[in-house]
Coordinates of C-alpha atoms and ligand atoms in Angstrom, one line a residue:
X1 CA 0.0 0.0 0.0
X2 CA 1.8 3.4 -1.0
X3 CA 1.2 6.2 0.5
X4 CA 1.1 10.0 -1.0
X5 CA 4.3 10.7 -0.1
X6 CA 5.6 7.0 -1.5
X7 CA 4.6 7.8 -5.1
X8 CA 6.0 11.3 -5.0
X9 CA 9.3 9.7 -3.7
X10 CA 8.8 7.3 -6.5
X11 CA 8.4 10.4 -9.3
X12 CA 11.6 12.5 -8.5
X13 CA 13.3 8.6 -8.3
X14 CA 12.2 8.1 -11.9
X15 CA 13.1 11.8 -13.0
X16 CA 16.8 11.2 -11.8
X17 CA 17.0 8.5 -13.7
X18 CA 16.0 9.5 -16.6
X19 CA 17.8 12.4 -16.6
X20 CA 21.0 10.5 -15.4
X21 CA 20.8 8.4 -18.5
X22 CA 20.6 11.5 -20.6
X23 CA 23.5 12.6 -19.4
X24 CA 25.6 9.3 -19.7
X25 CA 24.7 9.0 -23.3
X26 CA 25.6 12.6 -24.4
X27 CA 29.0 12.9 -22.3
X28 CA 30.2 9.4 -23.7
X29 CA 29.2 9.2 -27.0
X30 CA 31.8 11.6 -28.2
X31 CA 34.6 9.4 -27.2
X32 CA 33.2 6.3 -28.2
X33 CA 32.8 7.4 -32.0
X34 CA 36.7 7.2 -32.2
X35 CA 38.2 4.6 -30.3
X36 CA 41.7 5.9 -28.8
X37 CA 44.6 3.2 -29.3
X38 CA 46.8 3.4 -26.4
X39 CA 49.3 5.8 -27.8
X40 CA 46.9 8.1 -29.0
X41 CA 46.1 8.8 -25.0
X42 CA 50.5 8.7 -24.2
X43 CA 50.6 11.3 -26.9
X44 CA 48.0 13.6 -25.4
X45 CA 49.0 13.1 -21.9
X46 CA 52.8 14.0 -23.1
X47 CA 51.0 17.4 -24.9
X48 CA 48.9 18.7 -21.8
X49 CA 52.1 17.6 -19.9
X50 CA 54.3 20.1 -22.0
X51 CA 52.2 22.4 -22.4
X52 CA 51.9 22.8 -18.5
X53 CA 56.0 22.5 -18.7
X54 CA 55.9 25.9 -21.3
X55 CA 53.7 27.6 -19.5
X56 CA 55.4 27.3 -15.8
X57 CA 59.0 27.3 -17.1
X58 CA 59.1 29.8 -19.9
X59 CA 59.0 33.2 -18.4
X60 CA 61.5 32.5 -15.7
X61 CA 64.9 33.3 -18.1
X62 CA 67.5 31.1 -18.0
X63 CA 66.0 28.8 -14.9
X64 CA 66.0 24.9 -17.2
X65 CA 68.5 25.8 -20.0
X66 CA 70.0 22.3 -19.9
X67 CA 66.7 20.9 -20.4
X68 CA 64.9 23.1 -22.4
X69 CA 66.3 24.4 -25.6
X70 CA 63.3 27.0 -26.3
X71 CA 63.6 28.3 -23.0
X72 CA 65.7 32.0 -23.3
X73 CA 68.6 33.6 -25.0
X74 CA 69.6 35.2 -22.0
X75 CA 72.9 33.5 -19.7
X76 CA 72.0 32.1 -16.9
X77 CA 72.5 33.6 -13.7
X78 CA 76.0 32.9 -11.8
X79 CA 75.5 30.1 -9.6
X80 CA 77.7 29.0 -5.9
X81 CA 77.8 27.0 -3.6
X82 CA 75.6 27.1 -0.4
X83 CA 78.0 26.1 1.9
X84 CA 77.0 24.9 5.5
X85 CA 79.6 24.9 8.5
X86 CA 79.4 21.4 10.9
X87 CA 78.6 18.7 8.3
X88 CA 80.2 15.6 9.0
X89 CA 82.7 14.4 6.9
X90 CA 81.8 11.7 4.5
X91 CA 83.6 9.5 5.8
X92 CA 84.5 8.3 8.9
X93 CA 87.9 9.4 10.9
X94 CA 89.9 7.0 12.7
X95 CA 91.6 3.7 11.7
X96 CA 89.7 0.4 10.1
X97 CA 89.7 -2.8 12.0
X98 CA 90.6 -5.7 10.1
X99 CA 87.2 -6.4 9.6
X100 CA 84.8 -7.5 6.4
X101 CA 80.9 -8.1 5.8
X102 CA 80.1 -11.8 4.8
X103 CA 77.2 -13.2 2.7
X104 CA 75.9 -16.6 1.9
X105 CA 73.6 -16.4 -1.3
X106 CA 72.1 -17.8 -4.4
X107 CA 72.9 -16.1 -7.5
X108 CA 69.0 -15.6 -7.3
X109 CA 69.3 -14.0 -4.2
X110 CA 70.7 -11.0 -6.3
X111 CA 67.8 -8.3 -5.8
X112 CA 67.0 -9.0 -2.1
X113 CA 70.8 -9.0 -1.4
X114 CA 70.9 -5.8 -2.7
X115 CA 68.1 -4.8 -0.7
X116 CA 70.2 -5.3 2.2
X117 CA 73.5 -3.9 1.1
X118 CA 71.8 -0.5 0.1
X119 CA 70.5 -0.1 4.0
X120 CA 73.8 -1.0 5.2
X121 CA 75.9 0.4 2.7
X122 CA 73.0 4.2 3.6
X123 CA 73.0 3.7 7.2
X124 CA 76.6 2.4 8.1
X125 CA 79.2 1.7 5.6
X126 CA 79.4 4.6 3.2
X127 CA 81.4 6.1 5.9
X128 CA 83.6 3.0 7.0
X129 CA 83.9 1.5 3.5
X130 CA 84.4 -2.2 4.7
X131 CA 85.2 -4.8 2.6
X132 CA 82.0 -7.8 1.5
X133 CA 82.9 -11.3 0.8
X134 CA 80.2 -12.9 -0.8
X135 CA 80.0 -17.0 -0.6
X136 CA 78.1 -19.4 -2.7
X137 CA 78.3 -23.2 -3.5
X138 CA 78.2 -22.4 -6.6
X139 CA 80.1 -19.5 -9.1
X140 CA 78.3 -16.0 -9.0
X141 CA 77.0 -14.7 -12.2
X142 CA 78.5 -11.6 -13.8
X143 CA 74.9 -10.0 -13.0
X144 CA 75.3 -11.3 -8.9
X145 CA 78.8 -9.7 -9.3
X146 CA 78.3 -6.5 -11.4
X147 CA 75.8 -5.6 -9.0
X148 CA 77.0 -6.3 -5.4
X149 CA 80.0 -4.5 -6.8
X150 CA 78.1 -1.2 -7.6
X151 CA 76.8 -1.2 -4.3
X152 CA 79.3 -1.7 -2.2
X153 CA 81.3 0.9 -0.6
X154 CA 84.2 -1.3 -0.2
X155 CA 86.3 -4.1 -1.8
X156 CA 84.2 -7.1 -2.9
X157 CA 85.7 -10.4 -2.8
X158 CA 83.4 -13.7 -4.6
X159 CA 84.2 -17.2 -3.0
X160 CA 82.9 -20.6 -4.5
X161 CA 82.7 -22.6 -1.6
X162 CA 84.5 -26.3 -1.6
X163 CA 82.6 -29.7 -2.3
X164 CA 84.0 -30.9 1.1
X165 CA 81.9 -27.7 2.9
X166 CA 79.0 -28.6 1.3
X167 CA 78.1 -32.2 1.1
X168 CA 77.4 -34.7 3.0
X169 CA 80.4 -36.1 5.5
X170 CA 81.3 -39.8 4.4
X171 CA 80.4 -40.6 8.2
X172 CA 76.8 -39.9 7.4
X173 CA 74.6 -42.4 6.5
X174 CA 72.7 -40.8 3.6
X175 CA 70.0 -43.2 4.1
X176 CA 68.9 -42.7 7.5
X177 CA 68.9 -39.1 6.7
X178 CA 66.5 -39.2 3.7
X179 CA 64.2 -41.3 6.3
X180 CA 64.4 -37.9 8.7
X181 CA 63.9 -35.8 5.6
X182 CA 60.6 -38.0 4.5
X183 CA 59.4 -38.0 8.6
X184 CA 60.0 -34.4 9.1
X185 CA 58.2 -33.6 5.7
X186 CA 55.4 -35.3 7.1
X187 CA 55.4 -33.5 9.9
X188 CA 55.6 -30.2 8.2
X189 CA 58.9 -29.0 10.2
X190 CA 59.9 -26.1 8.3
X191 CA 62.9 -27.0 5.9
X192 CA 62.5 -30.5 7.7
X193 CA 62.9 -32.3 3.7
X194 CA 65.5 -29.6 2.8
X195 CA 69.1 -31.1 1.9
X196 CA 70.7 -27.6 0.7
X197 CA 69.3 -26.0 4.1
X198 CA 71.1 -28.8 6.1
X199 CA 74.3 -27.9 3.7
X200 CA 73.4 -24.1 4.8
X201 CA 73.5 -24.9 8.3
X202 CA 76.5 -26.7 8.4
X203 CA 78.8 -24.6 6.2
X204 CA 77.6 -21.4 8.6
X205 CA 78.3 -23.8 11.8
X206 CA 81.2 -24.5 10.5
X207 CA 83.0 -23.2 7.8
X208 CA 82.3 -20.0 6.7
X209 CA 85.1 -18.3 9.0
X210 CA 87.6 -20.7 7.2
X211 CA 87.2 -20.0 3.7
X212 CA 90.2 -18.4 2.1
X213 CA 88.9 -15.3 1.4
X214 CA 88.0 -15.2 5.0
X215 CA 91.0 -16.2 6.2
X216 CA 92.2 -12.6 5.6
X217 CA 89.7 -11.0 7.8
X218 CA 89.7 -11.3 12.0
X219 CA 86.2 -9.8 12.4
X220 CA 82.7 -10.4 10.5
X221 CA 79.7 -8.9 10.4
X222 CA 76.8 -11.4 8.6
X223 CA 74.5 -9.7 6.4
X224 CA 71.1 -12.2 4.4
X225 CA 69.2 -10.9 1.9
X226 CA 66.0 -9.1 2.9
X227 CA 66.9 -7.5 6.4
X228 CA 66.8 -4.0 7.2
X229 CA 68.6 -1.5 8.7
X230 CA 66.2 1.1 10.8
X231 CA 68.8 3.5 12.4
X232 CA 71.9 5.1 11.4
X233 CA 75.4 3.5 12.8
X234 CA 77.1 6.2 13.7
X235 CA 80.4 4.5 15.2
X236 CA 82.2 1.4 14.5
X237 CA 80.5 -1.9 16.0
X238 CA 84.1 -3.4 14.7
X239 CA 86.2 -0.9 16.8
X240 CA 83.7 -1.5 19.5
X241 CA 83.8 -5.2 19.7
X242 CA 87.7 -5.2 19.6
X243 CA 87.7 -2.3 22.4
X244 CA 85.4 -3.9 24.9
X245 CA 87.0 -7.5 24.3
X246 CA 83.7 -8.8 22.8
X247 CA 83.8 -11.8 20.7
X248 CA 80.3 -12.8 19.5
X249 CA 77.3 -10.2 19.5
X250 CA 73.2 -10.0 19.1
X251 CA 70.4 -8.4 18.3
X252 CA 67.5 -11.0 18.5
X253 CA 67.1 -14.2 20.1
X254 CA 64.5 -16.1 20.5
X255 CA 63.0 -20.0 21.3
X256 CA 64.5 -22.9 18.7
X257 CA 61.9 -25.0 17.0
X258 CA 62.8 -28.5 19.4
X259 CA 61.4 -30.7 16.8
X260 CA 64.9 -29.5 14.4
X261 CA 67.3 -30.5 17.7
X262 CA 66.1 -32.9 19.7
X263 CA 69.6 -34.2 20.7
X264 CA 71.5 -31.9 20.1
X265 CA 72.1 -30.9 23.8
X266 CA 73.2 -34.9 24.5
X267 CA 75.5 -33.7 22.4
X268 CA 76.5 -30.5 23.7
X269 CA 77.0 -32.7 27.4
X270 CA 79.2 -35.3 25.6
X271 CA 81.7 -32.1 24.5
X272 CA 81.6 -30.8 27.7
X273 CA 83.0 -34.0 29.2
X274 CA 85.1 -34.7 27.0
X275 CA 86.3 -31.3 26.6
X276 CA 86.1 -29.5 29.9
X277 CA 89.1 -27.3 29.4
X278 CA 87.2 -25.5 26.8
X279 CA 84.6 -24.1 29.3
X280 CA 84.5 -20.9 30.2
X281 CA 84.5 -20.3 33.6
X282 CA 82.2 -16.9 33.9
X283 CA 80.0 -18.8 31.2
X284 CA 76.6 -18.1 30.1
X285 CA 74.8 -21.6 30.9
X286 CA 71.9 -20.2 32.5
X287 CA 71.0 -18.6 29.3
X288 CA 71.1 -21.8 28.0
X289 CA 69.6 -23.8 30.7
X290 CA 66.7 -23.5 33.4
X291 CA 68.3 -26.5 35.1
X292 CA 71.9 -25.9 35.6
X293 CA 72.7 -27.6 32.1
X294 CA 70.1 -31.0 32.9
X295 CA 68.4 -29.6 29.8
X296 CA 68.4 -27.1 26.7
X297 CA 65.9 -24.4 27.3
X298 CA 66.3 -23.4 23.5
X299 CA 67.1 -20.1 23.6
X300 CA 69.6 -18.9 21.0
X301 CA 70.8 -15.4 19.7
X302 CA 69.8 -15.3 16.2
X303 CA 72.5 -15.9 14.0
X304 CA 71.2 -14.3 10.2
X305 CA 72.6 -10.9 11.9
X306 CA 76.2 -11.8 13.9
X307 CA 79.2 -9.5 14.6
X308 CA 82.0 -11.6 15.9
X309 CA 85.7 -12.3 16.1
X310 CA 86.4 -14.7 13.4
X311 CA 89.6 -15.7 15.7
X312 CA 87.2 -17.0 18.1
X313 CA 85.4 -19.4 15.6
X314 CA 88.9 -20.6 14.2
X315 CA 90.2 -21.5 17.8
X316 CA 90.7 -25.4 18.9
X317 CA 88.0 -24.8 21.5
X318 CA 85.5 -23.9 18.7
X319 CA 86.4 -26.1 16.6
X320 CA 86.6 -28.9 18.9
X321 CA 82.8 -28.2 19.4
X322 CA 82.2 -28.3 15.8
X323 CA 84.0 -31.0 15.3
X324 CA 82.5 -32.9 17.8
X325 CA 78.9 -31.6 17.0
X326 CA 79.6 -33.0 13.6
X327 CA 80.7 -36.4 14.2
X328 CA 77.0 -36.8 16.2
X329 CA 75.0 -36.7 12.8
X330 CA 72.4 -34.2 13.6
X331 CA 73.1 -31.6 11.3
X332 CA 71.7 -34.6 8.7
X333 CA 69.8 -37.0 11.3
X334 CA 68.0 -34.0 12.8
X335 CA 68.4 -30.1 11.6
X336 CA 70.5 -28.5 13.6
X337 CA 70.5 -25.0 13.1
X338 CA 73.9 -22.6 13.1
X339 CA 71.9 -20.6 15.9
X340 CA 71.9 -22.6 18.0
X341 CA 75.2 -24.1 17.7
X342 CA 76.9 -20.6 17.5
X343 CA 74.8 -19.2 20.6
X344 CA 75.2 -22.5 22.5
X345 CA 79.2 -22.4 21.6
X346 CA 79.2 -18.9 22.8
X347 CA 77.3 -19.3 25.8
X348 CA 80.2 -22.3 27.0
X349 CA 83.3 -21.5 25.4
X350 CA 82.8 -17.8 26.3
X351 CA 83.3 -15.5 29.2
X352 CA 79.6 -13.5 29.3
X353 CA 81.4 -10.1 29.1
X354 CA 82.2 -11.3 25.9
X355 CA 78.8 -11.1 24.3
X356 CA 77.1 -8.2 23.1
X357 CA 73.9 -7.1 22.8
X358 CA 73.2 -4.1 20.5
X359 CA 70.3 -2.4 20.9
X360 CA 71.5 0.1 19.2
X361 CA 71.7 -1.5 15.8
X362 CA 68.0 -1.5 14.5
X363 CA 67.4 -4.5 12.6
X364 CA 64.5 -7.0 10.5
X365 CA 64.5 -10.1 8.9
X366 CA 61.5 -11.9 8.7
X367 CA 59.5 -12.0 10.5
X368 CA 60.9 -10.5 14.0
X369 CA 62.4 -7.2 14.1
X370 CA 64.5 -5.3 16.8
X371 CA 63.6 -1.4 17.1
X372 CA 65.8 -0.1 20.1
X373 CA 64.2 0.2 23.2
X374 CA 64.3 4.3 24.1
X375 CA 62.9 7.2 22.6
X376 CA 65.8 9.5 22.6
X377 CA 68.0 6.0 21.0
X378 CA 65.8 6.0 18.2
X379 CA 65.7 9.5 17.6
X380 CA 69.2 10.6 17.8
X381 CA 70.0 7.9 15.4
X382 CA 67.0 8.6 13.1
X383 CA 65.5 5.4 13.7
X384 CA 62.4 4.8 11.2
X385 CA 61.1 1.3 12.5
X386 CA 58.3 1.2 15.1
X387 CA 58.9 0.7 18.4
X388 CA 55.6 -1.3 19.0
X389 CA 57.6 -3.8 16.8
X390 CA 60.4 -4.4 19.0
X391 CA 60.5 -7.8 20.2
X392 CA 62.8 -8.1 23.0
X393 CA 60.5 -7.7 25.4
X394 CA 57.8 -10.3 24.3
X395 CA 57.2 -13.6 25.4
X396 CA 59.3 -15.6 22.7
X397 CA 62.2 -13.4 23.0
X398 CA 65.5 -14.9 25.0
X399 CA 66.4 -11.6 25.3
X400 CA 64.7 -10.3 29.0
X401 CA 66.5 -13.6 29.9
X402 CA 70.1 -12.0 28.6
X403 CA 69.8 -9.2 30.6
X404 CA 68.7 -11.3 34.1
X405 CA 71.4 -13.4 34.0
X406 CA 74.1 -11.0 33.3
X407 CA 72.5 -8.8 36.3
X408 CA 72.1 -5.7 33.4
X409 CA 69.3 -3.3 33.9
X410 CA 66.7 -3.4 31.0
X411 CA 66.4 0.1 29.2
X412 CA 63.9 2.7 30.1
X413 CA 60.8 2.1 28.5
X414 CA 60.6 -1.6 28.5
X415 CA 57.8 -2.6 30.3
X416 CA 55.6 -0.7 27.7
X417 CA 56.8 -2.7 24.6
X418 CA 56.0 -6.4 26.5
X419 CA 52.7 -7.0 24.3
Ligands
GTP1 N1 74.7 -20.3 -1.9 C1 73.6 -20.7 -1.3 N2 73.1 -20.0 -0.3 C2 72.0 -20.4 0.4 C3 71.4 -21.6 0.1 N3 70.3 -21.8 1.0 C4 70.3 -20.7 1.8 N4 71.4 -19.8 1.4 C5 71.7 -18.6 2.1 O1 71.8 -18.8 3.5 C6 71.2 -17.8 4.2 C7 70.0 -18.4 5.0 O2 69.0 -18.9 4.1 P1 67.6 -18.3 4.1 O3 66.9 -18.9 3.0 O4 67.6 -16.8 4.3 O5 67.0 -19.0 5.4 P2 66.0 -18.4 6.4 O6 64.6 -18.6 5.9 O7 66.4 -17.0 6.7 O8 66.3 -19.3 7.7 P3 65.8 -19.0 9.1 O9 66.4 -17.7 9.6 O10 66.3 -20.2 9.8 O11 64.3 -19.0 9.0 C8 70.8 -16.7 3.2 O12 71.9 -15.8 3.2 C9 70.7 -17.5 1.9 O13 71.0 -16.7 0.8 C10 71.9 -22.4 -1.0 O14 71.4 -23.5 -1.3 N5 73.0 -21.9 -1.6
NAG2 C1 79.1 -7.0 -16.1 O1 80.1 -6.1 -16.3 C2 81.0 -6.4 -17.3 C3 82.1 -5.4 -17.2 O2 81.6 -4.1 -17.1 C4 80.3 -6.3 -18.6 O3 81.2 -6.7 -19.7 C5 79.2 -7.4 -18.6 O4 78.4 -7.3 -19.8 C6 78.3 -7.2 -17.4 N1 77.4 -8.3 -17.3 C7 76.1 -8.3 -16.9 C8 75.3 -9.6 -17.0 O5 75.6 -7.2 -16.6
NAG3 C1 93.8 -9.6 9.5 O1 93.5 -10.8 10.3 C2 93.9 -12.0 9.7 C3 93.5 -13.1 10.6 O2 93.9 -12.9 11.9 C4 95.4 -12.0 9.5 O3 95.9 -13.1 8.9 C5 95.8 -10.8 8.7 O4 97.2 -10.7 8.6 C6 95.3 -9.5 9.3 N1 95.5 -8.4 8.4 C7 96.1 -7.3 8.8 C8 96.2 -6.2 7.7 O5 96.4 -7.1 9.9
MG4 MG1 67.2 -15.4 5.8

């Protein structure tokens, strides 16, 4: 049943329409009478653009010369230099450590490698100018190589890493370890059916501070494709590890998957009884361990972003634990991970002044990222990540953990970043 005031609605509905259909017909039927190709439409975008160009640029004599040969006959204005007093200088004062960046990538890594050599190269090393050795098990391509080399401040040295580093020990029994691979497939572990992650794992647990290219180098600093830098570095992490006696430094750490190590501390308490004179006697175990070493706890310092002393990893106590670590399998019969074997061989074999945490050094790689805790941090260095991102203070992170058992006070401002 419509009422009066239904039908007149119903009118002034129909009106609009009507006239709306009118007007659609006579505004588009110009255009549709000649269909425009694609580079008709270029071609009259590039003549309003110019036009637009002549209008705004013309009068002003002399102002686009270079650009614009209608512009004016008149010479241009005499140009100089706006100079500003208290710049820093573009590069760094001071001496160089003996120090290099390392990679390990796929020549199809290429463009997220680059990615991450632009932030570091922006935010650290066009100042330093540090040298980048770049690894592979296979040769780089002239495009992996042309590349990297454009964007690095510094030398760039290309390694192809030995057959012997990557490949399966003759000690392994290849196959039990396609069994694991087929189980943990099954089970979804992540990488679980991976054999070049297990190569990956190994070579960075134990080889990659003894290529020859490395070899020349006492410090590294380990850079993957696709992290990111969030705040400047304004000093030298090198010069800094070396003057505080560091030798093996964080920024994330975190719980290990336990499916990927299951033995692995069995293993870990076989080296240290057969090998008690490489444990440190101010070590960090209780980072390690809730039960004075009964158990792993699986905390680990993330090892995709390392600073360290490459003297360190190439010392009999290292690679005694290696070696050792090794000879157990589980790099194959499990998936070890070179976290956890670099954080649990630092935690032992180290004093715990010798570890560093840097909350200063801003840092993402998927999917956990470390903004620094403090405002004032994060703006004197410029600092563009989020601080409700920062992980160090959530329930996953090893990091609140760090701090307690080296009796260091947490920065100001932590509690408000715990969820
Ligand atoms: N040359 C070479 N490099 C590899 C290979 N697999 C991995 N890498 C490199 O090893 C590093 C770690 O591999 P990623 O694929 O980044 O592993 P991820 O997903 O970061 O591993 P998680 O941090 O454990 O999750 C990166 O620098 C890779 O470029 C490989 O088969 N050959
Ligand atoms: C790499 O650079 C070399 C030397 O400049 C050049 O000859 C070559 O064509 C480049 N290769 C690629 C794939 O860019
Ligand atoms: C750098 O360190 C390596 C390893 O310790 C050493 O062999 C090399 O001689 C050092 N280079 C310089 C210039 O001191
Ligand atoms: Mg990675």
């Amino acid at each position: 049943m419509a009422s009066g005031s239904g039908r007149y609605l119903r009118y002034l509905l129909v009106t609009f329409f009507i006239f709306a259909v009118l007007y659609f017909i006579s505004s588009s039927s110009k255009p549709r009478e000649h269909l425009q190709t694609a580079s008709d439409i270029i071609r009259e975008q590039n003549e309003k653009w110019r036009g637009y160009y002549d209008q705004t640029t013309a009068p002003s004599a002399g102002a686009t010369e270079g650009h614009h040969p209608k512009a004016s006959s008149q010479p241009a204005p005499p140009t100089s230099p706006n100079t500003v007093a208290g710049l820093p200088n573009a590069a760094a004062d001071g001496p160089r450590m003996n120090a290099t960046f390392v990679t390990l990538a796929r020549n199809s890594d290429i463009w997220e490698i680059a990615r991450s050599i632009r932030q570091v190269e922006d935010r650290f090393n066009h100042r330093y100018n540090y040298d980048w050795v770049f690894l592979n098990d296979m040769p780089f391509d002239d495009t992996f190589i042309n590349i990297t080399t454009s964007l690095v401040s510094g030398k760039t040295k290309y390694g192809e890493i030995e057959k012997e580093h990557w490949s399966f020990p003759d000690f392994i029994d290849q196959d039990k370890a396609k069994k694991v691979r087929e189980d943990m497939a099954a089970r979804k572990i992540i990488y679980g059916d991976s054999v070049s992650y297990r190569h990956m794992c190994r070579f960075e647990s134990g080889f990659f501070f003894r290529q020859p290219l490395m070899n020349e180098y006492e410090w590294y600093w380990r850079v993957e494709p696709s992290i990111e830098l969030f705040c400047d570095v304004h000093y030298d992490p090198f010069k800094y590890m070396a003057d505080h006696k560091k030798k093996y430094s964080f920024v994330l750490s975190l719980y290990e998957y336990a499916e990927t190590v299951p033995t692995l501390w069995d293993s870990v308490k076989k080296f240290m009884k057969t090998h008690p004179e490489h444990i440190a006697q101010d070590n960090s175990l209780a980072f390690l361990s809730d039960d004075g070493g009964d158990s792993y706890n699986h905390c680990h310092f993330w090892s995709n972003f390392e600073i360290g002393n490459l003297n360190w990893l190439r010392s009999p106590a290292y690679l005694d634990f290696f070696e050792s670590l090794d000879r157990d399998g589980g790099f194959f019969y499990e998936r070890w991970g070179d976290a956890p074997v670099h954080s649990i061989a630092a935690g032992l074999l180290l004093q715990k002044e010798e570890i560093h945490f840097f909350n200063d050094i801003a840092y993402y790689h998927v999917p956990f990222t470390h903004c620094p805790t403090g405002e004032q941090t994060r703006l004197d260095l410029k600092c563009h990540c989020n601080p409700k991102d920062n992980f160090d203070w959530k329930g996953y992170s090893c990091t609140s953990r760090w701090f307690d058992i080296n009796g260091l006070k947490k920065p100001d401002g932590y509690e408000a970043e715990m969820d």
